[in-house]
Short mmCIF file of C-alpha atoms in Angstrom, two decimals:
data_model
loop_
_atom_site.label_atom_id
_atom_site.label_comp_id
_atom_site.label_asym_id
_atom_site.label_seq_id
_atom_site.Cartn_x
_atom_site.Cartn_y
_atom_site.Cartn_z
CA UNK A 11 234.21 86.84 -10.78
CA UNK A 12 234.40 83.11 -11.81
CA UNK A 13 233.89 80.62 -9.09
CA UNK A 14 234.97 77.31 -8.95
CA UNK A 15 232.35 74.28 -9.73
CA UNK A 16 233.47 71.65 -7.28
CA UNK A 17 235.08 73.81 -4.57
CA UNK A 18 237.12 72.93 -1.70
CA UNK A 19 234.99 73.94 1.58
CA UNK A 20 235.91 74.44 5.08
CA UNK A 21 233.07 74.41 7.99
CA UNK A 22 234.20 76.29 10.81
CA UNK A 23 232.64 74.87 13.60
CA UNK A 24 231.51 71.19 14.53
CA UNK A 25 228.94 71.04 16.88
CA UNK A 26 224.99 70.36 16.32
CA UNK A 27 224.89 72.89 13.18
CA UNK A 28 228.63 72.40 11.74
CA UNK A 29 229.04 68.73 11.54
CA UNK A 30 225.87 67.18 10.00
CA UNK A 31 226.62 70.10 7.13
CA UNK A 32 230.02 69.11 6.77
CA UNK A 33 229.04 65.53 6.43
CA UNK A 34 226.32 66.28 3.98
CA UNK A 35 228.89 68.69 1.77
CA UNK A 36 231.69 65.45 2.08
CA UNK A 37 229.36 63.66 -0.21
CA UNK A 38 230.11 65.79 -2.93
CA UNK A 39 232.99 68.37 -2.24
CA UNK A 40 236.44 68.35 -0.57
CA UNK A 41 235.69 69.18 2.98
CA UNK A 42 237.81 70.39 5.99
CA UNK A 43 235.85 70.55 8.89
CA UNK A 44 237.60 72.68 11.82
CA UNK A 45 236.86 72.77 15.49
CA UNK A 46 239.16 74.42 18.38
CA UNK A 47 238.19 72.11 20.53
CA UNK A 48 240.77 69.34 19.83
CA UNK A 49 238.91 66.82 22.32
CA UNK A 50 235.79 67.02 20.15
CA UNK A 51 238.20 66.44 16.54
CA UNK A 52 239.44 63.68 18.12
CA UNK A 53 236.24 62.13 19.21
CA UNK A 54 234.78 62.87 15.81
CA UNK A 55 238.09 60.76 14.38
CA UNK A 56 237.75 57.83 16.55
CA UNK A 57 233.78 58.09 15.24
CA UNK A 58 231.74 59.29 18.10
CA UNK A 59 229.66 62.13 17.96
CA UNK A 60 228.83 63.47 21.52
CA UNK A 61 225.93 65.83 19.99
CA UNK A 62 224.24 62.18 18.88
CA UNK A 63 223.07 63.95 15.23
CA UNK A 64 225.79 61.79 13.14
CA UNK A 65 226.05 58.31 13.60
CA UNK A 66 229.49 56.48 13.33
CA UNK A 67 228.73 54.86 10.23
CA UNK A 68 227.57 58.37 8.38
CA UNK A 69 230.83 60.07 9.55
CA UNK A 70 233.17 57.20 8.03
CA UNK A 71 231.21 56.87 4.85
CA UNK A 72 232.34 60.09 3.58
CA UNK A 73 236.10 61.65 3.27
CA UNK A 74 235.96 64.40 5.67
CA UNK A 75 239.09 65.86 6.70
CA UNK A 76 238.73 66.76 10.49
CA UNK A 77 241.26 69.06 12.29
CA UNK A 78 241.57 71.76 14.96
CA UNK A 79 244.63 73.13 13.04
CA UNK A 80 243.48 76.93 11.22
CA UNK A 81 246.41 76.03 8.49
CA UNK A 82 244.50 73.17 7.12
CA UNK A 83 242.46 75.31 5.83
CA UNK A 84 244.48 77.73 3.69
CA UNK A 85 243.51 77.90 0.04
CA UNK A 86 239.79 76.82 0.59
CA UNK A 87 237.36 78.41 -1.51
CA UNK A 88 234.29 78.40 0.57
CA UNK A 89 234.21 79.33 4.31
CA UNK A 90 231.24 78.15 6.22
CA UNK A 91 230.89 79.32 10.07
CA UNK A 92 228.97 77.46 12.44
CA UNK A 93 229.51 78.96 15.47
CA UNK A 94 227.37 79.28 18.69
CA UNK A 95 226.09 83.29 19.02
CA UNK A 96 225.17 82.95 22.73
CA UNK A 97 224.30 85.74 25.07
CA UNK A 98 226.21 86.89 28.03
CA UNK A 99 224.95 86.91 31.90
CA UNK A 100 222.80 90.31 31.01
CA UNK A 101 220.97 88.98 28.04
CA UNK A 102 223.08 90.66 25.33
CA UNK A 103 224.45 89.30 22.29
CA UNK A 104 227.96 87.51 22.72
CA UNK A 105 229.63 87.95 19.73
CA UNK A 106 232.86 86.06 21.03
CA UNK A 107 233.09 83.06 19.20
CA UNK A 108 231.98 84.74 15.69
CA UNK A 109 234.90 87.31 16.11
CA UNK A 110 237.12 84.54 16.95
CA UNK A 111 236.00 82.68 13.88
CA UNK A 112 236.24 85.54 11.21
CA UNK A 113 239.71 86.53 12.42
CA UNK A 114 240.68 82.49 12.00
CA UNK A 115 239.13 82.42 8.35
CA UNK A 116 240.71 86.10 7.75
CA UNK A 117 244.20 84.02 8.36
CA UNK A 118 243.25 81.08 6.21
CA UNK A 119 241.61 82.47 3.37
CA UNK A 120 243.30 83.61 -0.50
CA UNK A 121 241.97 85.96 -3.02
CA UNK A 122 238.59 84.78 -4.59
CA UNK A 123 237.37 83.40 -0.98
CA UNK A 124 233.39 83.41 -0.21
CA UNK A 125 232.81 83.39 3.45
CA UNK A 126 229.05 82.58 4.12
CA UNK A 127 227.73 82.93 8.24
CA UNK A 128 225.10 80.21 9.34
CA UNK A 129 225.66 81.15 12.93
CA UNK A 130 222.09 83.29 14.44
CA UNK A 131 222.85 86.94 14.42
CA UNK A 132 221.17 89.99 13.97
CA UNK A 133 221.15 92.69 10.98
CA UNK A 134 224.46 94.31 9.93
CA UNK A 135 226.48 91.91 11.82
CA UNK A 136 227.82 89.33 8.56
CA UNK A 137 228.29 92.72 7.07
CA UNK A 138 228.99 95.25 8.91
CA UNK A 139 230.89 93.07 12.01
CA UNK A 140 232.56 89.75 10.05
CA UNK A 141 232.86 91.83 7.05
CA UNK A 142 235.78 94.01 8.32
CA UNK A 143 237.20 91.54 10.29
CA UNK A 144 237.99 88.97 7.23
CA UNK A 145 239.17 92.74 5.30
CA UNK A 146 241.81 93.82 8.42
CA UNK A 147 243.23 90.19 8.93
CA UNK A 148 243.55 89.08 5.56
CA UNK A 149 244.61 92.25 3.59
CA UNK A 150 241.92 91.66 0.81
CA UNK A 151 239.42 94.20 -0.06
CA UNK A 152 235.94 93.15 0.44
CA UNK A 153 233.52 92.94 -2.82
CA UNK A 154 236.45 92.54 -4.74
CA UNK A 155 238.72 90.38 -3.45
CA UNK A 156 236.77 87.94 -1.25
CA UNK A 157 232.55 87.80 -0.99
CA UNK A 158 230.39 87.26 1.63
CA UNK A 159 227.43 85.52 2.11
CA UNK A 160 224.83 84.48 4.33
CA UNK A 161 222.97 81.42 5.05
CA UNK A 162 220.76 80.56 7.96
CA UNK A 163 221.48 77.44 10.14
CA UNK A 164 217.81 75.52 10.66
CA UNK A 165 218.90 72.52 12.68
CA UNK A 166 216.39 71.13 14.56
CA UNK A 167 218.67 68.87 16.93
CA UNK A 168 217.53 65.71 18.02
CA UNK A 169 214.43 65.48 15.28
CA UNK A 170 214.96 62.73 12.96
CA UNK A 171 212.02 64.07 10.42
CA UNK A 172 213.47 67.43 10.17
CA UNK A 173 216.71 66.68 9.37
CA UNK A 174 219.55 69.27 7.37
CA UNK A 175 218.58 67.61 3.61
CA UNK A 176 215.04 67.81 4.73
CA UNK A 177 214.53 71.86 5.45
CA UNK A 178 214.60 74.66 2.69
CA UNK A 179 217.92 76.29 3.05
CA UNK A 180 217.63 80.70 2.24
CA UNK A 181 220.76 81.60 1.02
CA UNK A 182 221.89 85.34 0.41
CA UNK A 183 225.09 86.86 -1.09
CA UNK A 184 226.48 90.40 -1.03
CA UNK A 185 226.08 89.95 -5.45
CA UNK A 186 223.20 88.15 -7.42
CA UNK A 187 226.46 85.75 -8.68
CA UNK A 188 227.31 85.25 -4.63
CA UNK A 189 223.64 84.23 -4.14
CA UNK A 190 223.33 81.75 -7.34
CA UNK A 191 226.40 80.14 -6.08
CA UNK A 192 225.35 79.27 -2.78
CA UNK A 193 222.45 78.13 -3.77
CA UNK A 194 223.90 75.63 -6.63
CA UNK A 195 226.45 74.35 -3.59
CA UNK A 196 223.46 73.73 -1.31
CA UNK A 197 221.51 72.33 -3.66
CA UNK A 198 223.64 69.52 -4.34
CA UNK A 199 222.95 68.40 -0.49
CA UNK A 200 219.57 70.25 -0.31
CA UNK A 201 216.39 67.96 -0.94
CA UNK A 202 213.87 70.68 -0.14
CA UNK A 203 215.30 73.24 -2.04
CA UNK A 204 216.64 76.50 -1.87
CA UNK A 205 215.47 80.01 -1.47
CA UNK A 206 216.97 82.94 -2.77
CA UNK A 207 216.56 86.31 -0.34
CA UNK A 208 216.54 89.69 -1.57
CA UNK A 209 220.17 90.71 0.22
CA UNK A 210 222.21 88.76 3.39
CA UNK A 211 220.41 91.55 5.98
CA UNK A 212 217.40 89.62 4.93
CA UNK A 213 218.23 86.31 5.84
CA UNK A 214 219.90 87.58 9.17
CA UNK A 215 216.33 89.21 9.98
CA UNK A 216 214.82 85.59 8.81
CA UNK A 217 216.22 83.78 10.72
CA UNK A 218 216.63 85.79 13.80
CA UNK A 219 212.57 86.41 13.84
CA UNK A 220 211.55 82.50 13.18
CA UNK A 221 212.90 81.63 16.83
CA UNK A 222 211.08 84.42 18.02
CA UNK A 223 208.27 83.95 16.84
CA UNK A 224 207.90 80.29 18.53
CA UNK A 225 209.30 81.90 21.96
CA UNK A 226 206.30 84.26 21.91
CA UNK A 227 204.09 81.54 20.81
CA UNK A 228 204.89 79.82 23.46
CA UNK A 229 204.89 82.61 26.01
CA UNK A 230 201.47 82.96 25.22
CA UNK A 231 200.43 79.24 25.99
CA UNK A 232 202.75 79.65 28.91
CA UNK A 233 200.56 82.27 30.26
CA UNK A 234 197.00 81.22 29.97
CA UNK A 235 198.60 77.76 31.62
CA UNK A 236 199.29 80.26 34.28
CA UNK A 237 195.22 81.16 34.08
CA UNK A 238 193.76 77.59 33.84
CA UNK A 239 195.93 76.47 36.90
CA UNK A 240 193.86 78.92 39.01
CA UNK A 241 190.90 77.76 37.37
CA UNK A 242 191.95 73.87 38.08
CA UNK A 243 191.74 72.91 34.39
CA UNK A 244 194.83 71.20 33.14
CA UNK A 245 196.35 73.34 30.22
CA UNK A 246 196.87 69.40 28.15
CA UNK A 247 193.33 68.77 27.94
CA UNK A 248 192.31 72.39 26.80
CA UNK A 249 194.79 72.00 24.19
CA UNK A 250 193.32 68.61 23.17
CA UNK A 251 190.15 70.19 22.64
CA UNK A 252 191.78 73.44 20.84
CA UNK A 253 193.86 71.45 18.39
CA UNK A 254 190.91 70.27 16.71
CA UNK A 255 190.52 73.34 14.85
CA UNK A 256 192.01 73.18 11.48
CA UNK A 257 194.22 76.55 12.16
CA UNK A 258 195.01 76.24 15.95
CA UNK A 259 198.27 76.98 16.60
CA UNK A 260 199.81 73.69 18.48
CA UNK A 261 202.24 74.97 21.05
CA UNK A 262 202.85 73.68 24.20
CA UNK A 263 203.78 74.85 27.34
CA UNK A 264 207.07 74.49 28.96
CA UNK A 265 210.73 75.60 30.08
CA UNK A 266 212.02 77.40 26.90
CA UNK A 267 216.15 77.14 27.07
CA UNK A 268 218.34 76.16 24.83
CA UNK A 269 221.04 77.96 22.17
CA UNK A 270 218.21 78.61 19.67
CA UNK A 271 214.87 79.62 21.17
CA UNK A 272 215.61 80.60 24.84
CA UNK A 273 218.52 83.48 22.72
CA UNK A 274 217.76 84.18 19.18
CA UNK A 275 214.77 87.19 20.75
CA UNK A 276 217.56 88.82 22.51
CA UNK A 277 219.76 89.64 19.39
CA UNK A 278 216.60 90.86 18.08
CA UNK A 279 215.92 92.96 21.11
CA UNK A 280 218.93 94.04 21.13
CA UNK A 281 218.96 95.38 17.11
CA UNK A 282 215.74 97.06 18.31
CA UNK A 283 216.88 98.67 21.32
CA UNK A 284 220.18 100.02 18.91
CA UNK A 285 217.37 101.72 16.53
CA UNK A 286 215.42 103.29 19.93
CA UNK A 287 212.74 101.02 19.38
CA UNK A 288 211.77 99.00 22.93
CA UNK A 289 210.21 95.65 21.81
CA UNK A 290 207.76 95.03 24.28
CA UNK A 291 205.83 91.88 22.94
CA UNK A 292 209.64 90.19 22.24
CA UNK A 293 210.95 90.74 25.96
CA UNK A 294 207.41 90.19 27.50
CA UNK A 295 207.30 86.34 25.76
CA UNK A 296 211.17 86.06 27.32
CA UNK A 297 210.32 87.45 30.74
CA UNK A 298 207.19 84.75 30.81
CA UNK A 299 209.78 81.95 29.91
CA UNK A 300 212.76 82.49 31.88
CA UNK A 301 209.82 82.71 34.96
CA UNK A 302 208.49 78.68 34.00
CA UNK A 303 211.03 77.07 35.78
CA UNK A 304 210.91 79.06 39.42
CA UNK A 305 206.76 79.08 38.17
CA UNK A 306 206.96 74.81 37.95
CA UNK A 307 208.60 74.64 40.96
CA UNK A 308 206.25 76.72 42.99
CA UNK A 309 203.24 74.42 41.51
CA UNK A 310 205.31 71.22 42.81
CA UNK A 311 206.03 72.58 46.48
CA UNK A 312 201.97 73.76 46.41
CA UNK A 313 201.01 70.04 45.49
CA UNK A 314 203.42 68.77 48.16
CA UNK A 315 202.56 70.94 51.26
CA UNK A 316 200.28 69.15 53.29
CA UNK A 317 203.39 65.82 52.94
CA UNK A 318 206.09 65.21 55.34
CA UNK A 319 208.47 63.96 52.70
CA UNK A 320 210.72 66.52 51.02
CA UNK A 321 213.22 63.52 48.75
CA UNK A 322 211.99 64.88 44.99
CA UNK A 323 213.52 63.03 41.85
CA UNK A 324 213.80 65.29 38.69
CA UNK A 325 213.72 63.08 35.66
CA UNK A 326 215.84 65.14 33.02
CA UNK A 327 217.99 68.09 32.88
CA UNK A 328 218.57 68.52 28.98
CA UNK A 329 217.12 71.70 27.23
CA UNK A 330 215.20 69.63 25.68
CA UNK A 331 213.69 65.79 24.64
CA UNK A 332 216.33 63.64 23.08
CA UNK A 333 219.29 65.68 23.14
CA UNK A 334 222.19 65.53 25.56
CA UNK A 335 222.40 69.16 25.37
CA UNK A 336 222.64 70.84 28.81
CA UNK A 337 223.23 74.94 27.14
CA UNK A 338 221.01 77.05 28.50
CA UNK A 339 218.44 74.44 30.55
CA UNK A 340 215.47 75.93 32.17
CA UNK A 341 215.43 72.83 34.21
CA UNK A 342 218.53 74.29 36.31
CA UNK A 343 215.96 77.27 37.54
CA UNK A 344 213.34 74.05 38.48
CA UNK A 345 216.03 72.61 40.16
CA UNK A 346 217.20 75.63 42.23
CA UNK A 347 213.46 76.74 43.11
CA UNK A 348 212.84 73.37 44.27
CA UNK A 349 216.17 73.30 46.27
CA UNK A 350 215.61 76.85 47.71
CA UNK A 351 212.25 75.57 49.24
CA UNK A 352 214.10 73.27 51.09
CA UNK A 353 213.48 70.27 49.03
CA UNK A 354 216.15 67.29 48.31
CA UNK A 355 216.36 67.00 44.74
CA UNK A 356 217.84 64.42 43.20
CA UNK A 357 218.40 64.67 39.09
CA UNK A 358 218.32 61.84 36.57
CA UNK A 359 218.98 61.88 32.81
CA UNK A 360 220.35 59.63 30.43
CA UNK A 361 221.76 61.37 27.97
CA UNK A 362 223.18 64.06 29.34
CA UNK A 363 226.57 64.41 30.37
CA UNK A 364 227.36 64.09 34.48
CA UNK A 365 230.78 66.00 34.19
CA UNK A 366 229.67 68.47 31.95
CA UNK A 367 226.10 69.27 34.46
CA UNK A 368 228.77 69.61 37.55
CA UNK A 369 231.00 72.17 35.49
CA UNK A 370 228.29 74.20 34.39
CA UNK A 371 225.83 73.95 36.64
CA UNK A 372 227.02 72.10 40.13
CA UNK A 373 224.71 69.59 39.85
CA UNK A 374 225.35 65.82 40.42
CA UNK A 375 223.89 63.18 37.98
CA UNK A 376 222.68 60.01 39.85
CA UNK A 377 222.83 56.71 38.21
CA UNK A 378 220.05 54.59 38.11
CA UNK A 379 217.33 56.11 40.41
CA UNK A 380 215.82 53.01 41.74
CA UNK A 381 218.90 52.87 43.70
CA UNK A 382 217.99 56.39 45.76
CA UNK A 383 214.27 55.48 45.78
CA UNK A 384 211.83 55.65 47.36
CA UNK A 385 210.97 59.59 46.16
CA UNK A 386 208.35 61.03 48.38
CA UNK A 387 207.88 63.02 44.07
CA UNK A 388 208.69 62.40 40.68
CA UNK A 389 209.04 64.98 38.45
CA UNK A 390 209.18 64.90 34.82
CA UNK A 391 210.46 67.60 33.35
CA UNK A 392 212.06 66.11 30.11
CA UNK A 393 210.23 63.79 27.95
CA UNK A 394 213.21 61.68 26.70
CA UNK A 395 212.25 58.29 25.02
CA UNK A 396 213.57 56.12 28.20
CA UNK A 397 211.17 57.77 30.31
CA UNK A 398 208.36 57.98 28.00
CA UNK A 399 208.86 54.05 28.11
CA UNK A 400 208.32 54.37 32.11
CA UNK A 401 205.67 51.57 32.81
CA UNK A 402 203.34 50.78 35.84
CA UNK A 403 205.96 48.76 37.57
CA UNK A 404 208.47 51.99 37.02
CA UNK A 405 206.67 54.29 39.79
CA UNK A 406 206.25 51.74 42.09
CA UNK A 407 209.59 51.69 42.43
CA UNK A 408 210.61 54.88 42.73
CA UNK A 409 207.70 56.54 44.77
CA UNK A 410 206.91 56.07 48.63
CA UNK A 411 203.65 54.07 48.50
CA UNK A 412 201.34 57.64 48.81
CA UNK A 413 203.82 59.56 46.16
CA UNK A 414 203.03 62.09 43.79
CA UNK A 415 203.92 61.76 40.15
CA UNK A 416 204.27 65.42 38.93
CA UNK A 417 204.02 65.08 35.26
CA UNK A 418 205.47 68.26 33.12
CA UNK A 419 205.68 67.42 30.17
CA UNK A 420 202.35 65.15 30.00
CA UNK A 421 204.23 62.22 29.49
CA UNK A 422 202.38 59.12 31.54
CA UNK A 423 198.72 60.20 31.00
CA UNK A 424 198.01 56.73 29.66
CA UNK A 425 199.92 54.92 32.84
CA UNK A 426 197.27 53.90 35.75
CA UNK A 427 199.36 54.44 38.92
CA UNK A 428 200.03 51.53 41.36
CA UNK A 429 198.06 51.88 44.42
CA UNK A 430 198.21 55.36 46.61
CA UNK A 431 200.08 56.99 44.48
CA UNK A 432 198.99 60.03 43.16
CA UNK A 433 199.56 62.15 39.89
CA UNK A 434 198.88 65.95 38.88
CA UNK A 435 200.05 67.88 35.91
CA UNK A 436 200.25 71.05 34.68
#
């Protein structure tokens, strides 16, 4: 099979993953870049990114063809999905939108077609799942008449060092040719080069244990935070004095939510469990994240019992620091603990989006918080650059004169407190 040098290329999918891509392949391919969700096309036409990972000026410097209509994609030679692989209210792989997806590009696509996966899945599923899919919609005969391949999405949202051109992209294709052609598309947009893995399982199992891997990393600081709050030691200066070893590992504790971290060990728990194999280290690390939030909120009531005062302030609600993205947000189970112990939380954040926190998750977004104040607590639970700017002059307008700055995230250790008020952190 001969494939086209300068391809045409359609990325299915424009959210966090999808879009930067798309821009990046504009630069040097014919690009269609296809979303269902017409609002977002149209938002991405008039120039504004709602994720915040392309600027204006980046998505009108390059001739990318945006649509939500599948037939603007017919004849395309490459097929990129980008889709979200979330899980459903038990923890196990939703599959939805990647079904949707293949039976969209099974429509769209001609004879010759490679369709390459980016979105998180386990083993078997580009394969075995997406594989039959594109075959029963499209009529072609996979292996022969269209090829498959898979490349795993490493999008670090909202970190400007890390960014897609910036990250070693592992490419895999159902044939050696499949794989060498992948990698000569991404390495036109690649800067850190590309890696070549031994078959498209491979990169599924890559990519589904690097995510994994951090979540039980950070399980484990979670716990022994757990330990040195009993002990009174503050978990930020024992990692200040464990980071100076060369090979320490430098995790820190926290909520763990999100599309990426906080769901990528289920689809691997879930591949296990399918092979009879219970993963007991992978579901431990998820059990001791999902508890942080209720776990935070328990710490905050503890440090508040002896007060009268029961008005908290919750200063961000994103999954995490410099993103507006509210999927998945341990913060919600902070919120809720805090609420259930009678508490009147109010919730700040500036990036994220008020109607889209009252859809999901009921809760109201207050404007500027000096407005509600005084707080009897502040807590930060987000370290967002606006409140990492927080000065002196910032709590003494928010907190009752004896309040109690309840610092998450470590944010203000530097910030001497006006007068009475008090701070603790984790």
């Amino acid at each position: 099979m001969t494939f086209p040098e300068s391809p045409s290329i359609a990325v299915v999918g424009l959210g966090y993953v999808g879009l930067p891509l798309a821009v990046a392949l504009a630069e040097c391919f014919k690009v269609v870049g296809f979303d269902v969700d017409r609002q977002r096309v149209e938002e991405l036409r008039g120039g504004w990114d709602r994720t915040r990972e392309v600027t204006e000026e980046d998505l009108r410097a390059v001739p990318l063809s945006l649509t939500a209509e599948p037939a603007e994609m017919a004849g395309c030679d490459v097929f990129i999905v980008t889709v979200p692989t979330p899980v459903d209210h038990e923890n196990r792989p939703d599959l939805k939108a990647v079904i949707a997806a293949s039976r969209t590009v099974g429509a769209a696509m001609t004879k010759g077609a490679v369709v390459v996966y980016e979105s998180t899945v386990y083993p078997g599923v580009t394969e075995d799942l997406c594989g039959s899919i594109l075959s029963e919609v499209s009529g072609l005969e996979p292996g022969a008449d269209f090829f498959l391949g898979y490349s795993p999405e490493r999008i670090n949202p909202g970190d400007t060092r890390h960014g897609l051109a910036k990250i070693v992209k592992v490419v895999a294709g159902e044939t050696p040719e499949v794989t060498d052609y992948l990698a000569r598309i991404y390495g036109r947009v690649i800067e850190a080069g590309v890696f070549r893995a031994a078959s498209i399982k491979t990169a599924e199992a890559a990519k589904v244990i690097e995510n994994a891997q951090r979540d039980i990393n950070i399980a484990f600081v979670n716990e022994v935070t757990k330990i040195f709050n009993r002990l009174d030691l503050s978990i930020h200066d024992v990692l200040d004095a464990a980071r100076t070893k060369w090979n320490f590992l430098d995790f820190r504790p926290g909520m763990v939510g999100g599309h990426c971290i906080g769901v990528d060990p289920y689809y691997l728990a879930h591949c296990s469990e399918a092979l009879g194999l219970h993963p007991q280290v992978i579901l431990a690390g998820r059990r001791t994240n999902d508890s942080m939030g209720t776990y935070f909120a328990g710490m905050v009531a503890e440090a508040l019992r002896d007060r009268a005062g029961r008005r908290v302030l919750v200063l961000g609600l994103t999954f995490k620091e410099n993103v507006p993205d509210l999927r998945n947000s341990k913060v919600v189970d902070l919120i809720s603990a805090l609420g259930q112990r009678g508490f009147q939380v109010a919730v700040h954040d500036p990036l994220a989006d008020p109607q889209e926190a009252l859809d999901d998750y009921g809760l109201e977004i207050i404007g500027d918080p000096r407005a509600q104040a005084p707080f009897d607590c502040v807590v930060g639970a987000v370290a967002h650059q606006p409140y990492r700017e927080f000065a002196r002059q910032d709590f003494e307008a928010l907190l009752v004169s004896d309040g109690l700055v309840f610092d998450l995230k470590n944010i203000w250790a530097d910030i001497e407190l006006p007068g009475g008020r008090q701070r603790r952190t984790i």
